[in-house]
Short mmCIF file of C-alpha atoms in Angstrom, two decimals:
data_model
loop_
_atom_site.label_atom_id
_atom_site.label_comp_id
_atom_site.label_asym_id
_atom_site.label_seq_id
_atom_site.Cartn_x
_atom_site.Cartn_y
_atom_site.Cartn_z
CA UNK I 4 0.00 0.00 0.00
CA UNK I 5 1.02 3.32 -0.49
CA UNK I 6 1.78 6.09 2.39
CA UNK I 7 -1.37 7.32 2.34
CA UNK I 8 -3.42 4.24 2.72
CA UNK I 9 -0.93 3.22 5.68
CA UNK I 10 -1.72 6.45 7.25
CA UNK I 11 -5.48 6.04 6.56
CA UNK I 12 -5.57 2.68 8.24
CA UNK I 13 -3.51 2.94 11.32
CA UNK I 14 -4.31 6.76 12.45
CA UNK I 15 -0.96 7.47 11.94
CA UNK I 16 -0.55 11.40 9.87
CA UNK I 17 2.10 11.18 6.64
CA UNK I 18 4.31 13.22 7.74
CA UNK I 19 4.09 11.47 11.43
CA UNK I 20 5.26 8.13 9.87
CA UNK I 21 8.14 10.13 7.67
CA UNK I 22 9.26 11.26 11.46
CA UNK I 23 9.36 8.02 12.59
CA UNK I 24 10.78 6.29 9.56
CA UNK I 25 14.10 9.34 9.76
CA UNK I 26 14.10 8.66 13.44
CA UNK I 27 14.48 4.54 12.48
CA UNK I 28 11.78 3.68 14.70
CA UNK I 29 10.04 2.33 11.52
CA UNK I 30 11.60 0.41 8.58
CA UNK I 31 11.48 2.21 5.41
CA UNK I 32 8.96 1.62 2.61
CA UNK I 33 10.01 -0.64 -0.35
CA UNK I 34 10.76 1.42 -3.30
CA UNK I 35 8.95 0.31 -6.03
CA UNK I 36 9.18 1.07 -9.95
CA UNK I 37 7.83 4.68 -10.32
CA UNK I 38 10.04 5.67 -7.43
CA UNK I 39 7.43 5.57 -4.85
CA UNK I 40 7.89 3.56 -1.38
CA UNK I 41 5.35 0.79 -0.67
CA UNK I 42 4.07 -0.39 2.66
CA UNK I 43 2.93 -4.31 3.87
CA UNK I 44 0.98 -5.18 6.97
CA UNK I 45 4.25 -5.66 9.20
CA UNK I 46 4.68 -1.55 8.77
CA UNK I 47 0.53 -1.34 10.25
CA UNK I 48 1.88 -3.50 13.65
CA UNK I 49 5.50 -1.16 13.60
CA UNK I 50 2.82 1.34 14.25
CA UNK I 51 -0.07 -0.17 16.28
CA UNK I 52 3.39 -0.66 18.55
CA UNK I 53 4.44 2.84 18.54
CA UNK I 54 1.09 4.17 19.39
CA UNK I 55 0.36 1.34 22.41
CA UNK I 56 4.14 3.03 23.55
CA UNK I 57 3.74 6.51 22.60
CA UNK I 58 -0.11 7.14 23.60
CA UNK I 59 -0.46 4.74 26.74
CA UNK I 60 2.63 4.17 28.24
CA UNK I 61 3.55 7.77 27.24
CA UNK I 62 6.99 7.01 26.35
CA UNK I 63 8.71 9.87 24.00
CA UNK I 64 9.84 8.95 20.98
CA UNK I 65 13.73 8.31 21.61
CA UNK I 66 12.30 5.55 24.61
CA UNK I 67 10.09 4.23 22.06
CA UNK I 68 13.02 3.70 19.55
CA UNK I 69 15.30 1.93 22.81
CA UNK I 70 12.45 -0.49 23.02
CA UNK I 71 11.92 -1.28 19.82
CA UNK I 72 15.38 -2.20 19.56
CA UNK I 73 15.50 -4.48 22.19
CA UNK I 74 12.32 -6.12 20.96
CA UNK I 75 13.68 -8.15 18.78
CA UNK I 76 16.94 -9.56 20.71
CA UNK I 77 16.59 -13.20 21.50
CA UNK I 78 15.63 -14.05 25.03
CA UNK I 79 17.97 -14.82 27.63
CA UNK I 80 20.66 -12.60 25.53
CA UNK I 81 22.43 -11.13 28.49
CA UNK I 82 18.89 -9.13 29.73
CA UNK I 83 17.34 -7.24 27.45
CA UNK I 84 14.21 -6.65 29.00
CA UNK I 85 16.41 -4.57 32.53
CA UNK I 86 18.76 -3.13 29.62
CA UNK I 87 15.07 -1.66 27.86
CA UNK I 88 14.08 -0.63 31.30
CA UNK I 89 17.07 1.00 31.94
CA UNK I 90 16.90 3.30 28.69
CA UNK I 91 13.09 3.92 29.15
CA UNK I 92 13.18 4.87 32.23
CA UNK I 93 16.10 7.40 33.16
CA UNK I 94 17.31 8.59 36.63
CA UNK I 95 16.77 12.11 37.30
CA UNK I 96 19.75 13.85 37.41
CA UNK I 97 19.86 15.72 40.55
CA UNK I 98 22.35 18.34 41.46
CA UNK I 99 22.94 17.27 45.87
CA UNK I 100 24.92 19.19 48.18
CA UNK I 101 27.66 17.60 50.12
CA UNK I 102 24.82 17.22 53.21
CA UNK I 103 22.45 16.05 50.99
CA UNK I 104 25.37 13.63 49.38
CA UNK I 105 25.98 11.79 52.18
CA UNK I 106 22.24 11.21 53.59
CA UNK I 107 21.49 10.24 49.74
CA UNK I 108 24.68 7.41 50.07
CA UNK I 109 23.59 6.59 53.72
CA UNK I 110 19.87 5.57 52.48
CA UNK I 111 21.22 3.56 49.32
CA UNK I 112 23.18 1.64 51.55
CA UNK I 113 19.53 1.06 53.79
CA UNK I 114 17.42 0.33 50.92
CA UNK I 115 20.11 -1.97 48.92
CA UNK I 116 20.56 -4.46 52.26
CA UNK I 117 17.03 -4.39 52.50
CA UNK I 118 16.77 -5.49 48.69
CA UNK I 119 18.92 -8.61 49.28
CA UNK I 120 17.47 -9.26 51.84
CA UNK I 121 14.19 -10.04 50.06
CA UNK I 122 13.57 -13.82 48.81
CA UNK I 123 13.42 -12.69 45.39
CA UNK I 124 15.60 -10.29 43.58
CA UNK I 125 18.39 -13.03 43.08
CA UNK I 126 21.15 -10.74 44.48
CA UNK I 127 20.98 -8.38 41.06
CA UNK I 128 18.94 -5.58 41.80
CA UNK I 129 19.36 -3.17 38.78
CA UNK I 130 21.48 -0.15 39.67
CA UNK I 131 18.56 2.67 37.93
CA UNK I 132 16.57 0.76 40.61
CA UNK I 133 18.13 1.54 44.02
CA UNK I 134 18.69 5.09 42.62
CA UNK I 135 15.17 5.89 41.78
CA UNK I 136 14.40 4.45 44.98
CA UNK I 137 16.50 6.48 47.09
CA UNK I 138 15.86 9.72 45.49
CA UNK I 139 11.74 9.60 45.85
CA UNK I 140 12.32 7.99 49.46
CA UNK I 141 14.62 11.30 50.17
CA UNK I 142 11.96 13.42 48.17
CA UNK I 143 9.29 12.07 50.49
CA UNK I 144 10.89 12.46 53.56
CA UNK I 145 10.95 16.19 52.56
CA UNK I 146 7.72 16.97 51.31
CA UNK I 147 5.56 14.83 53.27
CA UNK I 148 7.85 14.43 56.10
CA UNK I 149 8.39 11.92 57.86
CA UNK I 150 8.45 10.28 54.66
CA UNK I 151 8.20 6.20 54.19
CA UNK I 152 10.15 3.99 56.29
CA UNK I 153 12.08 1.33 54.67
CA UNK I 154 10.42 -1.59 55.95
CA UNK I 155 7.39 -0.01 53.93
CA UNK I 156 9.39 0.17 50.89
CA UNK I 157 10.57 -3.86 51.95
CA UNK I 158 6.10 -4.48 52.22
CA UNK I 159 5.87 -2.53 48.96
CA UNK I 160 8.38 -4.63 47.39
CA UNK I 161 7.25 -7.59 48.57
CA UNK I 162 3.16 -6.46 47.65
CA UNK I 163 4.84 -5.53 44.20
CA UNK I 164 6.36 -9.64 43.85
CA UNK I 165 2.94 -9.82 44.42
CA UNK I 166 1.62 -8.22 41.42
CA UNK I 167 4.27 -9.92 39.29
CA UNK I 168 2.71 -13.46 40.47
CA UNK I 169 -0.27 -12.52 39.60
CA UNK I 170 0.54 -11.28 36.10
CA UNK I 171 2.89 -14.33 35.05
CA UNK I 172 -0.11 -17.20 36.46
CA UNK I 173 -0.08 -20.10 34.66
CA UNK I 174 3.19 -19.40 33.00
CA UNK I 175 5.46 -20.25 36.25
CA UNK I 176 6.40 -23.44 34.69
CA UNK I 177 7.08 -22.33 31.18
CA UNK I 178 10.57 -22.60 30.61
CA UNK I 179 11.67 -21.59 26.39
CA UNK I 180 13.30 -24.55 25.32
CA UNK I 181 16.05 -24.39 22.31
CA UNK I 182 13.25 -24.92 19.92
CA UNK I 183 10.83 -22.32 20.86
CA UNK I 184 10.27 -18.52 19.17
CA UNK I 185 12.84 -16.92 21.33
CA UNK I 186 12.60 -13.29 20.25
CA UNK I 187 8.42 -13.42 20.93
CA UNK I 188 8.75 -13.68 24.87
CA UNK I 189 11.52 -11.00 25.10
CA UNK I 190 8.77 -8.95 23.02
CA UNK I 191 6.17 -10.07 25.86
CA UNK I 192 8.30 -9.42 28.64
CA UNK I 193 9.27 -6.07 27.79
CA UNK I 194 5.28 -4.74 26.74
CA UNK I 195 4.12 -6.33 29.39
CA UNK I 196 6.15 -4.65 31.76
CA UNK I 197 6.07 -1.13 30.05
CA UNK I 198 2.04 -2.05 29.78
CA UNK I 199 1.03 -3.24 33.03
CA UNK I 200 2.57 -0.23 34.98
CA UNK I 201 -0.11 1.37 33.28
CA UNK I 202 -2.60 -0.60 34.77
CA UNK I 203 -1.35 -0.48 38.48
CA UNK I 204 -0.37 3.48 38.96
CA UNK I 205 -3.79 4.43 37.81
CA UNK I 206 -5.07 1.50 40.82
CA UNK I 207 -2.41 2.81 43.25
CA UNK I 208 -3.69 6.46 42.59
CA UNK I 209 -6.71 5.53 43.23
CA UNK I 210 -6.68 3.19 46.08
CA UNK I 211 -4.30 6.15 47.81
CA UNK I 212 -7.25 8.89 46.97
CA UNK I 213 -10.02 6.72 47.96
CA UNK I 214 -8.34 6.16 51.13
CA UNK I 215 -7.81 9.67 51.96
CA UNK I 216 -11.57 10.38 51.00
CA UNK I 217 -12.82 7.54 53.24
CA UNK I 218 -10.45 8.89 56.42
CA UNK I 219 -12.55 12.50 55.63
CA UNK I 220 -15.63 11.16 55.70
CA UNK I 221 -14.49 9.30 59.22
CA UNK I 222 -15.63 5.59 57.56
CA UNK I 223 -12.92 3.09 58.74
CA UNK I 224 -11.23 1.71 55.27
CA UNK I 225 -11.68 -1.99 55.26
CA UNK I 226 -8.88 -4.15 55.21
CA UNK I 227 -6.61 -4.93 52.65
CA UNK B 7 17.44 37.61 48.81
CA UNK B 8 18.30 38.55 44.82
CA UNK B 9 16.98 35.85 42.04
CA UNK B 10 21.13 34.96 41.94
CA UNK B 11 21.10 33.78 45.44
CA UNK B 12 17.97 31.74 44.92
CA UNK B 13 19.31 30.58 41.97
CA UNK B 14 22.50 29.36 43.37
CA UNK B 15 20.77 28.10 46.93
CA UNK B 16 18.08 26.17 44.65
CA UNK B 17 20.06 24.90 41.83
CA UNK B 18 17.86 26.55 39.51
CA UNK B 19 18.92 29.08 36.49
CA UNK B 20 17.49 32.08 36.64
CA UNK B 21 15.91 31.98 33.69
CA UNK B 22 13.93 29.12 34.20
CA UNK B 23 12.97 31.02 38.16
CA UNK B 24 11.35 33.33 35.45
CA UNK B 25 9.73 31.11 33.41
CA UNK B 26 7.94 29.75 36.47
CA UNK B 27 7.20 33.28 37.59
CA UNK B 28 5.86 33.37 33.63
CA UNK B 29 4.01 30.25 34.15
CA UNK B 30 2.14 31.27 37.33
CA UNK B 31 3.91 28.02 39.12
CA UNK B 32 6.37 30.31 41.34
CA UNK B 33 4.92 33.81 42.92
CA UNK B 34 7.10 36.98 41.61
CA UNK B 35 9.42 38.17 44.10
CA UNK B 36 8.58 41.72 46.23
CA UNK B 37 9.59 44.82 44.24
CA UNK B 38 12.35 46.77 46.24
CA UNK B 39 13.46 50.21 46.15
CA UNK B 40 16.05 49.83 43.63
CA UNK B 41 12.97 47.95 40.66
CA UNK B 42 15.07 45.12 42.07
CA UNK B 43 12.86 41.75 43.54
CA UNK B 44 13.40 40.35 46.57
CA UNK B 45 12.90 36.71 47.39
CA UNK B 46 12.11 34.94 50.68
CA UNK B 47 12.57 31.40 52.12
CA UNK B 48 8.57 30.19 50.66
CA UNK B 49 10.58 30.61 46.95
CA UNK B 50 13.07 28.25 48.17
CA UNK B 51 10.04 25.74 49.36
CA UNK B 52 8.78 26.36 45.90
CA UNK B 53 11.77 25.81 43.84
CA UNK B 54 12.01 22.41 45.79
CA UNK B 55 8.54 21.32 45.63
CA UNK B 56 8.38 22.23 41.85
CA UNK B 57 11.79 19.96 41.32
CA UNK B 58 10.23 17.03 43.07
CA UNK B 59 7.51 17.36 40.71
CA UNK B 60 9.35 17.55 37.36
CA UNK B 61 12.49 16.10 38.52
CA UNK B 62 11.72 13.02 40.46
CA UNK B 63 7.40 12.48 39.05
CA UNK B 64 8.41 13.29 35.59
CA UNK B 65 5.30 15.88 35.36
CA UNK B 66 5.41 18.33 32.49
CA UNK B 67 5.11 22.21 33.57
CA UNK B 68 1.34 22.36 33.12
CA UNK B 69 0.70 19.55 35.04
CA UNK B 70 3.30 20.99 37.64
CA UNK B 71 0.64 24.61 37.42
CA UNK B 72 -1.96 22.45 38.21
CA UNK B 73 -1.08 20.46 41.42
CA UNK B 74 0.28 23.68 42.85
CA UNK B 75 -3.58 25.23 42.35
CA UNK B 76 -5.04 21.99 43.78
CA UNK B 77 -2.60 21.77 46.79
CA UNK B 78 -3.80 25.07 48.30
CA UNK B 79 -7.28 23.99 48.61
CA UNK B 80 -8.59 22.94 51.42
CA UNK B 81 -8.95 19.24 52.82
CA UNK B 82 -12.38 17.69 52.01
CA UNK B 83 -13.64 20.77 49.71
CA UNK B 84 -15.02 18.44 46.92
CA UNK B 85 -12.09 16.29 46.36
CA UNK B 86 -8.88 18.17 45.62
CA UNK B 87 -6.55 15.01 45.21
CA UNK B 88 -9.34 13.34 42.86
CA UNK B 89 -9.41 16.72 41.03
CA UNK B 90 -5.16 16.79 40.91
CA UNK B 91 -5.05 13.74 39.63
CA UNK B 92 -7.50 14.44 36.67
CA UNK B 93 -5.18 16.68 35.55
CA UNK B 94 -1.97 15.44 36.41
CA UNK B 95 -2.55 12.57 34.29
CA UNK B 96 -4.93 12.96 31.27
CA UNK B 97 -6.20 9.82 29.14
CA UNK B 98 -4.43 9.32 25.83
CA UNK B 99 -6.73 10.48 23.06
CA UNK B 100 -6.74 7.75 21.09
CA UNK B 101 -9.00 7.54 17.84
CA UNK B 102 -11.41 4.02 17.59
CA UNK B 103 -12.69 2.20 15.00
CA UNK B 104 -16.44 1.05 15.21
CA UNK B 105 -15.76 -2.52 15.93
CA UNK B 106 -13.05 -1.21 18.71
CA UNK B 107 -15.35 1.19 19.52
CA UNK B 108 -17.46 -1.88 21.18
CA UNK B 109 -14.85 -4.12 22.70
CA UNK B 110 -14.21 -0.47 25.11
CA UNK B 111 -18.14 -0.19 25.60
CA UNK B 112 -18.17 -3.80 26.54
CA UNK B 113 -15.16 -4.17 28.81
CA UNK B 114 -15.03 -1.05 30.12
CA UNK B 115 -18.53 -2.10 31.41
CA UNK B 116 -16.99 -5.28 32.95
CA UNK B 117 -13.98 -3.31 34.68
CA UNK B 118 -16.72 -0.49 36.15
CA UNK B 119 -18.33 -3.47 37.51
CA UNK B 120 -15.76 -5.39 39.12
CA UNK B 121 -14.37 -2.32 40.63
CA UNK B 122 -17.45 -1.98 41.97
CA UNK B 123 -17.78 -5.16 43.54
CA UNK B 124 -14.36 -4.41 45.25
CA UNK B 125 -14.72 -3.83 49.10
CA UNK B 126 -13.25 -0.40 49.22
CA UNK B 127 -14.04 1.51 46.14
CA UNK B 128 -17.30 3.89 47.96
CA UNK B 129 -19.00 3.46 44.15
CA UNK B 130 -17.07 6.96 43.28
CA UNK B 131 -14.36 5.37 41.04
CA UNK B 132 -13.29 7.77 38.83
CA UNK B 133 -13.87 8.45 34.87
CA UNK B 134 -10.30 8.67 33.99
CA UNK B 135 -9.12 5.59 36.10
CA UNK B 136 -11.62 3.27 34.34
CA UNK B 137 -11.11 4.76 30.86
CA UNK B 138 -6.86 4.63 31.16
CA UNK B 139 -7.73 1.07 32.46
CA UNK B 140 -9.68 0.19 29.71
CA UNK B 141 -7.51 1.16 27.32
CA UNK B 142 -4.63 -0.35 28.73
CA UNK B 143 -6.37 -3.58 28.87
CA UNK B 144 -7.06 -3.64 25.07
CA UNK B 145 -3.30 -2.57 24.29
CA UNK B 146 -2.31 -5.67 26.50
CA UNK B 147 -4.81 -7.67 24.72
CA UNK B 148 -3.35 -6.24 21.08
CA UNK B 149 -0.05 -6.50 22.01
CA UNK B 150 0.47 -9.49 24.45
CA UNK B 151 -2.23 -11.59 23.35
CA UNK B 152 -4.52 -12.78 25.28
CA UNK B 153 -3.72 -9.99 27.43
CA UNK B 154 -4.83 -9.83 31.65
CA UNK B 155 -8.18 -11.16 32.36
CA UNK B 156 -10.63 -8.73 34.46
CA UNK B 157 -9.76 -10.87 37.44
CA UNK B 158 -6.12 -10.92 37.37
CA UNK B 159 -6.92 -6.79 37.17
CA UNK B 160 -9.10 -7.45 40.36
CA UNK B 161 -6.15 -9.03 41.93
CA UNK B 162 -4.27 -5.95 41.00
CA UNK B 163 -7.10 -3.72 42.43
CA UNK B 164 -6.51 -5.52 45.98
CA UNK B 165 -2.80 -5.53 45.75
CA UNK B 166 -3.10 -1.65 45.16
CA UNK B 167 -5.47 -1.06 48.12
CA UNK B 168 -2.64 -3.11 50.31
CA UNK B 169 -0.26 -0.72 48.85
CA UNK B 170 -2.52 2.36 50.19
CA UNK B 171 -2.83 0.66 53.97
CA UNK B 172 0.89 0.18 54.22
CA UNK B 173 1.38 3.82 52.78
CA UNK B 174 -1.10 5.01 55.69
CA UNK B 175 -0.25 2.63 58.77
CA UNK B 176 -0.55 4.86 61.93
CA UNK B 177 -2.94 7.58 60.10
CA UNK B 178 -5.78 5.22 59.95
CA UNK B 179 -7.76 6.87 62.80
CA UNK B 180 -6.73 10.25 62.16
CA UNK B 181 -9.93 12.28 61.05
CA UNK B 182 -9.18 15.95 60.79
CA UNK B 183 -10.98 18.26 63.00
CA UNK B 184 -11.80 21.70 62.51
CA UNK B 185 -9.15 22.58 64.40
CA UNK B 186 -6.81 21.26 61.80
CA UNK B 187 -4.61 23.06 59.63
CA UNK B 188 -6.96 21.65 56.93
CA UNK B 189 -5.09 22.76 53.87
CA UNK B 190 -1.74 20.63 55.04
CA UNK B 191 -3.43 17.42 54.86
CA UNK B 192 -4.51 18.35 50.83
CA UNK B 193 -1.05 18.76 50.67
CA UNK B 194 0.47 15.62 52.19
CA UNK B 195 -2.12 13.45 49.92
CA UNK B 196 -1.46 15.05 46.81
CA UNK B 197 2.42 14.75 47.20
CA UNK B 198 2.50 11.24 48.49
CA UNK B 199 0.11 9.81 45.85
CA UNK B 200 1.83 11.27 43.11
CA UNK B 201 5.89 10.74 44.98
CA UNK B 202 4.99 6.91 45.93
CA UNK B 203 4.20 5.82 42.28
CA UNK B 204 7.49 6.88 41.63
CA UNK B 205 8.63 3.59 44.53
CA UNK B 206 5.76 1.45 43.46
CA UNK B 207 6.54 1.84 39.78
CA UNK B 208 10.18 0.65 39.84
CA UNK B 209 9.32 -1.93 42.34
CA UNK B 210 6.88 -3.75 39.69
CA UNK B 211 9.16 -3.19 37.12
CA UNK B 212 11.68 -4.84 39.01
CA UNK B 213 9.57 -7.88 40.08
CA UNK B 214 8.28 -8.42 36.32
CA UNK B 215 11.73 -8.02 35.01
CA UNK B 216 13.55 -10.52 37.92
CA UNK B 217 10.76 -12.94 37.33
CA UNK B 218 11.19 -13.42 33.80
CA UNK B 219 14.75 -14.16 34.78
CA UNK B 220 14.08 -16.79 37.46
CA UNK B 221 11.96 -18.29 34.56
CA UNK B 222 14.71 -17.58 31.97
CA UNK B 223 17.20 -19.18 34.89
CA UNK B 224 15.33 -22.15 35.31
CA UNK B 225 14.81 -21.20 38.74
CA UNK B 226 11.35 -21.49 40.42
CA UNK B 227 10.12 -18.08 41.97
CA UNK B 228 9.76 -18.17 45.15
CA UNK B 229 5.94 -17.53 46.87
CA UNK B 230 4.84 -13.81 47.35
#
């Protein structure tokens, strides 16, 4: 199909896609005879993709192009779905003064033992992790002090383990074997991870403001 | 003080001090004798509270404008952290076909109604929460077929309400009384919801990504 039927029939405007295909999010068009490009159906999913990225996750378009290219490395290559994370998601980068320094290094140290400590997180905890950690626990502690203690950030961890049990059900057991598609649950892995954040901060939001609304209208929240 | 000390105390050029003076997100400082403004210790709080925002949440400057509006209001007039949230985090406009134009009637009318099954939601859930879930859904069903089911989202809803009681442990009881300073509250709830997404995100993240490598590992996960 040409440009313009491609554009039609994903949502996508002309000179949108031209963006994306100079930014090499998308593959180029094949050039046919009378010079023009031409477009299959593997160019309507490129862009279903982008959008999902772009419009839900609101990712920007240089995070979108990180995870597109680790989409398609095989499974199990070194660990491409914490080395997509770690480009999506950058740390803030945060000017500290020497005080603020050392309380910042002092917490990292906290929140890191209380990582390994966990049953889960194999000993690896990603580095972009601990650092976003510390900073919002340190932001907190500011603006609404006291802030969060880290044994709630070890029950939020552990309540988050939680979540990821629930989301991988019935696959526990599922273990890709040499002959399986080994590109396809890298390509899982990584949506699903980008995706389903965008189902729980919208249920975290709203489980914290329903909270706060039933403590003002004095009814006792029931239990978790 | 002059706009180069808070610049230097704050870590913030002065020319984006003005923009935010532009912007209506900082107050302008007090004119002095010499035409010159004068700024006080409450710019400092500003320029801090405005960094957590954009620095450590990630909010754009509008969205910064409007928690700062929100965060003056008073505790319990309508529902100011409801209200902050609305605009803090709009829903993706996202064009439908007719046919997907259905599948978000129908299943949007299956999420409204388990969430209000769910023990704790006071039958108030709001429009954009069921909408961005929605949507979400439907990307995870596009894009990791066959997506989450509207249980394993119920699941979610729980794990997020658990979230909320650890985040308020010890305030449980506290109802504010008239004799409150009622605005502070507003305040504390708007800054924690949108400062502990920025913990629960990473921790989910985290979870999905380290349990796709116990899988990858061979290594049975562990219980949550």
């Amino acid at each position: 199909m040409r440009i313009s039927e491609l554009s039609r029939r994903t949502d996508v405007p002309v000179t949108r896609i031209k963006y994306y295909i100079r930014e090499g999010l998308l593959q180029p068009g094949e050039r046919s005879q009378r010079n023009q490009a031409t477009y299959g159906e593997a160019h309507i999913d490129a862009l279903r993709l982008i959008r999902a990225l772009r419009e839900t996750a609101g990712l920007s378009v240089e995070a979108v192009g990180a995870v597109i290219a680790e989409l398609k490395r095989p499974w199990a290559e070194a660990d491409p779905i914490s080395e997509a994370l770690d480009k999506v998601y950058p740390l803030p980068d945060r000017k500290r003064s020497e005080s603020e320094e050392q309380a910042y290094a002092l917490l990292r140290k906290e929140i890191a033992e209380m990582m390994r400590g966990l049953t889960w997180t194999l000993g690896n905890e990603p580095r972009w992790n601990i650092d976003h950690l510390t900073d919002t626990m340190l932001q907190l502690r500011e603006h609404i002090p006291p802030g969060i203690s880290v044994e709630t950030l070890g029950r939020f961890a552990n309540l988050a383990w939680a979540i990821s049990e629930a989301c991988y059900a019935g696959f526990e057991d599922h273990v890709p074997s040499p002959g399986d598609d080994l590109v396809d649950p890298t390509r899982r892995a990584i949506m699903g991870t980008i995706l389903i954040e965008q189902l729980i901060s919208p249920l975290v939001r709203s489980a914290l403001a329903l909270r706060s609304n039933h403590i003002v209208a004095g009814i006792k929240p029931p239990p978790a």
